[in-house]
Coordinates of C-alpha atoms in Angstrom, one line a residue:
X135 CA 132.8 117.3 73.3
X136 CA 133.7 120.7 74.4
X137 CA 130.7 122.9 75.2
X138 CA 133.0 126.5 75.4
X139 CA 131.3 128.8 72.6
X140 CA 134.4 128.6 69.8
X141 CA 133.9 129.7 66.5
X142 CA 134.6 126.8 64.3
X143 CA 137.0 127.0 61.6
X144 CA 135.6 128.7 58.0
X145 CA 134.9 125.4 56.1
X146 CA 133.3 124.9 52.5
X147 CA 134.0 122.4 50.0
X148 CA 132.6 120.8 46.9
X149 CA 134.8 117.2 47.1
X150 CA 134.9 114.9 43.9
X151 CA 133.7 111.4 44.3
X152 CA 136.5 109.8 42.5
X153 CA 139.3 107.8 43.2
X154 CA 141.3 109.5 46.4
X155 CA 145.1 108.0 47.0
X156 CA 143.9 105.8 51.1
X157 CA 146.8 107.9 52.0
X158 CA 145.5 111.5 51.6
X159 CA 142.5 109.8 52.9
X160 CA 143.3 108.9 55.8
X161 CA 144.5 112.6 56.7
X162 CA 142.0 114.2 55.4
X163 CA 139.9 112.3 57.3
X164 CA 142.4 113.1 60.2
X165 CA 141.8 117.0 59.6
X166 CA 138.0 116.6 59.7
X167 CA 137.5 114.8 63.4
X168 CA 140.2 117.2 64.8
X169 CA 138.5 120.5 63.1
X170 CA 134.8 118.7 63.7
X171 CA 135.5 118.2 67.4
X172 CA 134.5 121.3 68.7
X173 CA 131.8 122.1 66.5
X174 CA 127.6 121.1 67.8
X175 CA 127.1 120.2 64.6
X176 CA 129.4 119.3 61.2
X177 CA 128.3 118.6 58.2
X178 CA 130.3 116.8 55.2
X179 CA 129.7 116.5 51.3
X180 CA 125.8 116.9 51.9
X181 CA 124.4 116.1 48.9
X182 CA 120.9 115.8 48.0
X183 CA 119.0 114.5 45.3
X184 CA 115.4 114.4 44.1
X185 CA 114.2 111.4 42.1
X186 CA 112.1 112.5 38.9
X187 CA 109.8 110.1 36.5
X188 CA 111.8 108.6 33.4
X189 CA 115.0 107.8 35.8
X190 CA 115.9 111.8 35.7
X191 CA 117.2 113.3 39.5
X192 CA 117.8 116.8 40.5
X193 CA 120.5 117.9 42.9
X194 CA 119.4 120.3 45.2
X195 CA 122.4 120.6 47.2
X196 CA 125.3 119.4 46.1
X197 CA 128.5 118.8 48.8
X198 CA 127.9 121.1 51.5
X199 CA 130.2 121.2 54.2
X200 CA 130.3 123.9 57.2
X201 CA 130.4 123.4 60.9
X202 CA 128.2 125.3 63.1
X203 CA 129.9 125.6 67.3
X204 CA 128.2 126.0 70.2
X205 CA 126.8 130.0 70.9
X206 CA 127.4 130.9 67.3
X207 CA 125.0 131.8 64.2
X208 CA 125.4 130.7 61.0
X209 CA 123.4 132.9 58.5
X210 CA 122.7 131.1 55.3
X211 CA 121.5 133.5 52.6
X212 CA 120.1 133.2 48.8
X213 CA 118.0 133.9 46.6
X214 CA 115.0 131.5 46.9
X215 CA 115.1 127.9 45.5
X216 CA 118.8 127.4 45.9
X217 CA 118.4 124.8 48.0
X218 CA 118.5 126.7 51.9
X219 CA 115.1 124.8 53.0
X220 CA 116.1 121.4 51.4
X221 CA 118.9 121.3 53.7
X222 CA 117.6 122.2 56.5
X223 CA 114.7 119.6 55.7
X224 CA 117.8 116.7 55.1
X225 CA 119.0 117.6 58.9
X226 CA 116.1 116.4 60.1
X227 CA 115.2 113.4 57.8
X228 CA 112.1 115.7 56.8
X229 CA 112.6 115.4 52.8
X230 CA 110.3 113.7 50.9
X231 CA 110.4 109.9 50.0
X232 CA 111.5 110.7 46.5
X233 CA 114.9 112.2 48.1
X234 CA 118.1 110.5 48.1
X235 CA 121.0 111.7 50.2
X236 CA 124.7 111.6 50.9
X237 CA 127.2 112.7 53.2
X238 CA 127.5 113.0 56.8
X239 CA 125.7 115.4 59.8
X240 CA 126.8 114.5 62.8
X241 CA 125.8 116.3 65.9
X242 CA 126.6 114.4 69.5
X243 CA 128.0 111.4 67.7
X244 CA 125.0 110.6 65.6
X245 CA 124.9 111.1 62.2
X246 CA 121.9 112.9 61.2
X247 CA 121.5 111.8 58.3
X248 CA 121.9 107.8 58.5
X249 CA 119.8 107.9 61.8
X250 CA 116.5 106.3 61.6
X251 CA 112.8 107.5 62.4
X252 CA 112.8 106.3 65.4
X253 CA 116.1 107.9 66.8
X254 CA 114.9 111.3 65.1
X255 CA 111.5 111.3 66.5
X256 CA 112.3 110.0 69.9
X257 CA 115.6 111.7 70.2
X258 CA 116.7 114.3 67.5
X259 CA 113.5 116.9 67.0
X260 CA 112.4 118.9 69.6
X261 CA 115.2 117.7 72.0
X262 CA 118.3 118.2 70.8
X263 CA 117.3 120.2 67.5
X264 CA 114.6 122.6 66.8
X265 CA 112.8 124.1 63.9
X266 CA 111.0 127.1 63.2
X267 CA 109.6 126.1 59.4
X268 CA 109.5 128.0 56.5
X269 CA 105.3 127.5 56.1
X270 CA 104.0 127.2 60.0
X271 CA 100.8 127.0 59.2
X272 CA 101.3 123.6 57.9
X273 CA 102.7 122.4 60.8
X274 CA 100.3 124.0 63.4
X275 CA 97.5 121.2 64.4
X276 CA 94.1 122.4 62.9
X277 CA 92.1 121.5 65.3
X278 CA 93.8 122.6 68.6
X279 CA 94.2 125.5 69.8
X280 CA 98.1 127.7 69.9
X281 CA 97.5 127.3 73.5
X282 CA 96.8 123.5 73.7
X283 CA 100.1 122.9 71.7
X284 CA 102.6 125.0 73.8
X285 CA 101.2 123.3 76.5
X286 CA 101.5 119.9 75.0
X287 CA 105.2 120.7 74.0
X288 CA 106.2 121.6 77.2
X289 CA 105.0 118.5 78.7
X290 CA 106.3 116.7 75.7
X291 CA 109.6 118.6 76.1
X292 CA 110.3 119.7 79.6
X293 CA 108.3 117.4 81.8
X294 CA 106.1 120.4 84.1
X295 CA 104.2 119.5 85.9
X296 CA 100.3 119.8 84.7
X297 CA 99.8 122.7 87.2
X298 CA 102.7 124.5 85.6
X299 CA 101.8 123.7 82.1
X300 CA 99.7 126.9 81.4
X301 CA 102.5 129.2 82.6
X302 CA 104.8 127.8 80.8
X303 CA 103.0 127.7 77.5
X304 CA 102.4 131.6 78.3
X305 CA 105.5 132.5 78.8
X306 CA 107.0 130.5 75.6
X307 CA 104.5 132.9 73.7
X308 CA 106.0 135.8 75.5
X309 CA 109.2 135.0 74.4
X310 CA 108.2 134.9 70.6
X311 CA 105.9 138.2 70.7
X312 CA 103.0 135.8 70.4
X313 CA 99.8 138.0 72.2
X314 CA 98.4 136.1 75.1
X315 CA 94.8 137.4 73.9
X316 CA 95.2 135.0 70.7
X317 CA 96.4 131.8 72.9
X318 CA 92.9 130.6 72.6
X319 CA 92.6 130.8 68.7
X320 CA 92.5 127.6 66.3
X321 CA 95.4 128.3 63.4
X322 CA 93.3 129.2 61.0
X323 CA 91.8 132.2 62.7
X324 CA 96.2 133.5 62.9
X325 CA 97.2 135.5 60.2
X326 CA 100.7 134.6 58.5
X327 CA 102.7 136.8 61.0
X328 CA 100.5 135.4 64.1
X329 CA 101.3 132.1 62.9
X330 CA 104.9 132.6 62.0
X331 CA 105.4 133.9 65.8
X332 CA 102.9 130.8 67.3
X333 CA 105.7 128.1 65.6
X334 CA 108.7 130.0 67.0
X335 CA 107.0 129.8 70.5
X336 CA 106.7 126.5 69.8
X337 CA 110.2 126.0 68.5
X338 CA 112.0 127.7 71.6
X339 CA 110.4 125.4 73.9
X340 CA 112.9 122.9 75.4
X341 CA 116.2 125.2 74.8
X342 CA 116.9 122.5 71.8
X343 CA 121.0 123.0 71.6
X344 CA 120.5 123.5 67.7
X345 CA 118.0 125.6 66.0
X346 CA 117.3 125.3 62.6
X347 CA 115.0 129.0 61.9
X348 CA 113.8 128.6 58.1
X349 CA 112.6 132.0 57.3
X350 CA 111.7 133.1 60.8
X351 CA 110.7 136.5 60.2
X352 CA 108.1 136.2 57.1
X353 CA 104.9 138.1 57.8
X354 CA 106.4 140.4 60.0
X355 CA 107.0 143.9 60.7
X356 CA 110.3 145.8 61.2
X357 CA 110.2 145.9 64.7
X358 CA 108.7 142.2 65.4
X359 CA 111.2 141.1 63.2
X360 CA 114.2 142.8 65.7
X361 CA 112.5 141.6 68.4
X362 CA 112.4 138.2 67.1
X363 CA 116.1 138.0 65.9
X364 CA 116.9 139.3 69.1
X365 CA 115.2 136.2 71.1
X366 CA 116.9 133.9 68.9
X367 CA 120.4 135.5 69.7
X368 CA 119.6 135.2 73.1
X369 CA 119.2 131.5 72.4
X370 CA 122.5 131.8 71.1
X371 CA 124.4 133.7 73.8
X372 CA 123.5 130.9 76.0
X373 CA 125.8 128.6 74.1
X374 CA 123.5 126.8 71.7
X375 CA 123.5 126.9 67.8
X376 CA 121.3 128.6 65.2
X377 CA 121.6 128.3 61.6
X378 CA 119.5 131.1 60.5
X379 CA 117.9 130.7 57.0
X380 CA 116.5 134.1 55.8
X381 CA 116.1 136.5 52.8
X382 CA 116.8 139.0 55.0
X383 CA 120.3 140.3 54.8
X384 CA 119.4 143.0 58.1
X385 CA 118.3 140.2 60.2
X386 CA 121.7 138.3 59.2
X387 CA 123.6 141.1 59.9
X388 CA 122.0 141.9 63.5
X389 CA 122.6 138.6 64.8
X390 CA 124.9 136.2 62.0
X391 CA 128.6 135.3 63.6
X392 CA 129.0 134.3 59.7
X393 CA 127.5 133.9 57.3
X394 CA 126.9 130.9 53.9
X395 CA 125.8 132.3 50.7
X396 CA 124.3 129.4 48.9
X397 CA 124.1 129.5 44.8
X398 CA 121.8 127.1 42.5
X399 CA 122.2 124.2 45.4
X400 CA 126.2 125.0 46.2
X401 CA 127.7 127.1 49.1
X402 CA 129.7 129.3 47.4
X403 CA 131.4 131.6 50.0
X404 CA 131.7 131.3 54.1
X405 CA 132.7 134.1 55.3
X406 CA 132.4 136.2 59.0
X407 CA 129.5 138.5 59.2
X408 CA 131.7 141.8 60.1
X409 CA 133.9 141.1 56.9
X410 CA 130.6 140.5 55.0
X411 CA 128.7 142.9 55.9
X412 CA 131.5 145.6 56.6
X413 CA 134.1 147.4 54.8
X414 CA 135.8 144.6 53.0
X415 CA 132.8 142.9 52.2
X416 CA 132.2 139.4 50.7
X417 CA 133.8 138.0 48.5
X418 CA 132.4 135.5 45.6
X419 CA 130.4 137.8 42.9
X420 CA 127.1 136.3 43.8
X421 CA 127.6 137.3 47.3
X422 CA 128.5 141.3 46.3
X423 CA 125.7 141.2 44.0
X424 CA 123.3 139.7 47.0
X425 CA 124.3 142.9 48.9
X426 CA 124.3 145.5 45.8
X427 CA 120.4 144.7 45.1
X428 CA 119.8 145.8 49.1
X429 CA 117.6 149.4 48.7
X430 CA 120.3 150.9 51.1
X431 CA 122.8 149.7 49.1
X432 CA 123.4 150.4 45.1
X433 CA 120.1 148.8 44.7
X434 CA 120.8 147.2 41.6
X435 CA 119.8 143.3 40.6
X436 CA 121.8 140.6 39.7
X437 CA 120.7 140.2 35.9
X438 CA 119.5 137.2 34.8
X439 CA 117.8 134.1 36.4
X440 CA 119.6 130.8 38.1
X441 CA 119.9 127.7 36.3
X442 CA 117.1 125.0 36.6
X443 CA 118.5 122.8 39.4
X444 CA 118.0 120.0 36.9
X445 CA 120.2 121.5 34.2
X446 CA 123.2 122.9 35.6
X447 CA 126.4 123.3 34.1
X448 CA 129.7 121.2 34.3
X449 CA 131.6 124.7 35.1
X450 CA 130.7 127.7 37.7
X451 CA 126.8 127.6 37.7
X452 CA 127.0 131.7 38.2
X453 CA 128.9 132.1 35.0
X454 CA 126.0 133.1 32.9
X455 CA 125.1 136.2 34.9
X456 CA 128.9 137.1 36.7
X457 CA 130.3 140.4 34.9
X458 CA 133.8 138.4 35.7
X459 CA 133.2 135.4 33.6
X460 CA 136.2 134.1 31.6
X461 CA 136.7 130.9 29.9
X462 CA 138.6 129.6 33.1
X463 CA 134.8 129.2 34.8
X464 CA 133.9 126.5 32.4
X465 CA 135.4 124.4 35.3
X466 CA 133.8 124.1 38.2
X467 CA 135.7 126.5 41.1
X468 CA 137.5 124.4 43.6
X469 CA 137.1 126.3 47.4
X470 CA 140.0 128.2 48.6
X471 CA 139.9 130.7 51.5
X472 CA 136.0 129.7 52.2
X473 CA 135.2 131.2 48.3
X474 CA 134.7 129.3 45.4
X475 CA 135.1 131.2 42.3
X476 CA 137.8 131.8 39.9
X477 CA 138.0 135.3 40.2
X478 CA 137.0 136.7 43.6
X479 CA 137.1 140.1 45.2
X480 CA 140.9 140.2 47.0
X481 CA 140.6 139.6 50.8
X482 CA 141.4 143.0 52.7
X483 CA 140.0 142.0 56.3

């Protein structure tokens, strides 16, 4: 596999699981490995579902596909509960036991999501992919100090020496804004910020070739946040991967190559960040009204609420709230041009 930072081709695709003629199989099959081959990681028809009592299920993403190359970012915005941390969680068999999923991941030749514990645990997390989650404090140990568990990654990770280790876990905190005068503190004793910065430390550790950053910048101020995009597009610029997963539309725009809007568990538009954030500006109506309700923008909302995950409809799920709705989106909007929607904004860039 080619390690030359190339932006991967703009992919997205909601793909019916009916009958398909082995023919056009075969070559659409043909077109993914060629377009997946330079990509760090490709994902396919990622679907997944939630089990419920009384033999109900809720999809919480439904037939996500994207590929993310080596030194780019991949920004994937929405407004919360659309499914963003769910698929991140599916990447690295983190979902719950409840969860059913479908479709393909494959980074290095190993599907990530048929790939057992084992092969996650001993080779996937930390090594090869890292995550800065969406709650850290969960998944800081109670009862060891930051200190203690920068140093255990980087033996974990990197192999130093025992001599080295202390260095090293200092300047992994450096790197994340993380104050050496709080190395020595249990979790608890962080506050959200301290804590947010504390798992990114712990996250950057070992250079992982993909970095999955749920939310990276909660709990912090303007300038930490800068600072902290800015370390993870350094992570970037040395040809690894980042999908991004953030509320924040200024971090996206500082540091996103392009950037996945993601609607009521569907990606609904790819598109690059300079078109997206520029001039021309997205394209799907969800995405415009993302930007719109932006303070420094028209600062208006999108009205309405999304549909329950467990209810959605057979047609476009953004009908109900899209000033653009027509009869045509009682069917569901096949992707064209990296937007799905039945009516969207004319391309100009």
């Amino acid at each position: 596999m080619s390690t030359t930072p190339s932006p991967p081709a703009c992919t997205l695709g909601y793909h019916g699981r009916g009958k398909v003629n082995a023919r056009v199989a075969r070559a659409l099959a043909a077109v993914t490995a060629e377009r997946a081959e330079d990509a760090l990681l490709s994902v396919r028809d990622l679907t997944v579902r939630f089990r419920l009592r009384g033999g109900r299920s809720v999809a919480a993403v439904s037939d996500a596909d994207f590929d993310l190359g080596a030194g780019e970012c991949l920004a994937l915005v929405g407004e919360s509960g659309c499914g963003k941390s769910v698929l991140a969680s599916a990447l690295l068999g983190l979902l719950p036991g409840n969860a059913e999923t479908s479709g393909t991941a494959v980074m290095d030749d190993t599907d990530l999501l048929a790939a057992d514990e084992k092969t996650l645990a001993r080779t996937v997390r930390g090594r090869r992919v890292g995550l800065v989650p969406q709650s850290p404090a969960a998944h800081l140990t109670p009862v060891r100090t930051v200190r203690s568990q920068l140093e255990e990654t980087v033996r974990a990770l990197t192999g130093t020496p025992r001599k080295a280790r202390r260095k090293a876990a200092e300047a992994a905190a450096e790197r994340a804004a993380f104050p050496a005068g709080h190395l020595d503190r249990y979790p608890h004793e962080l506050s959200g910020g301290l804590a947010q910065r504390a798992a990114t430390a712990l996250a950057l550790i070992g250079d992982a070739r993909l970095l999955l950053a749920d939310e990276p910048t909660t709990g912090l101020d303007r300038d930490l946040v800068d600072r902290t995009v800015d370390e993870l597009r350094r992570h970037v610029d040395e040809g690894r991967g980042l999908l991004l997963i953030t509320h924040d539309l200024a971090a996206a725009a500082r540091i996103a190559d392009r950037v996945a809007v993601m609607y009521a568990g569907r990606i609904v538009e790819i598109a690059p960040a300079h078109r997206f954030f520029g001039t021309a500006g997205p394209r799907h109506p969800y995405a415009r009204g993302l930007l719109d309700a932006l303070p420094d923008r028209a600062f208006t909302p999108i009205p309405g609420m999304p549909p329950e995950l467990s209810a959605l409809p057979d047609g476009c799920a953004f009908a109900p709230r899209c000033p653009l709705a027509t009869d045509l989106c009682a069917t569901r909007p096949e992707p064209r041009a990296g937007v799905a929607c039945h009516h969207p904004e004319p391309s100009r860039a």
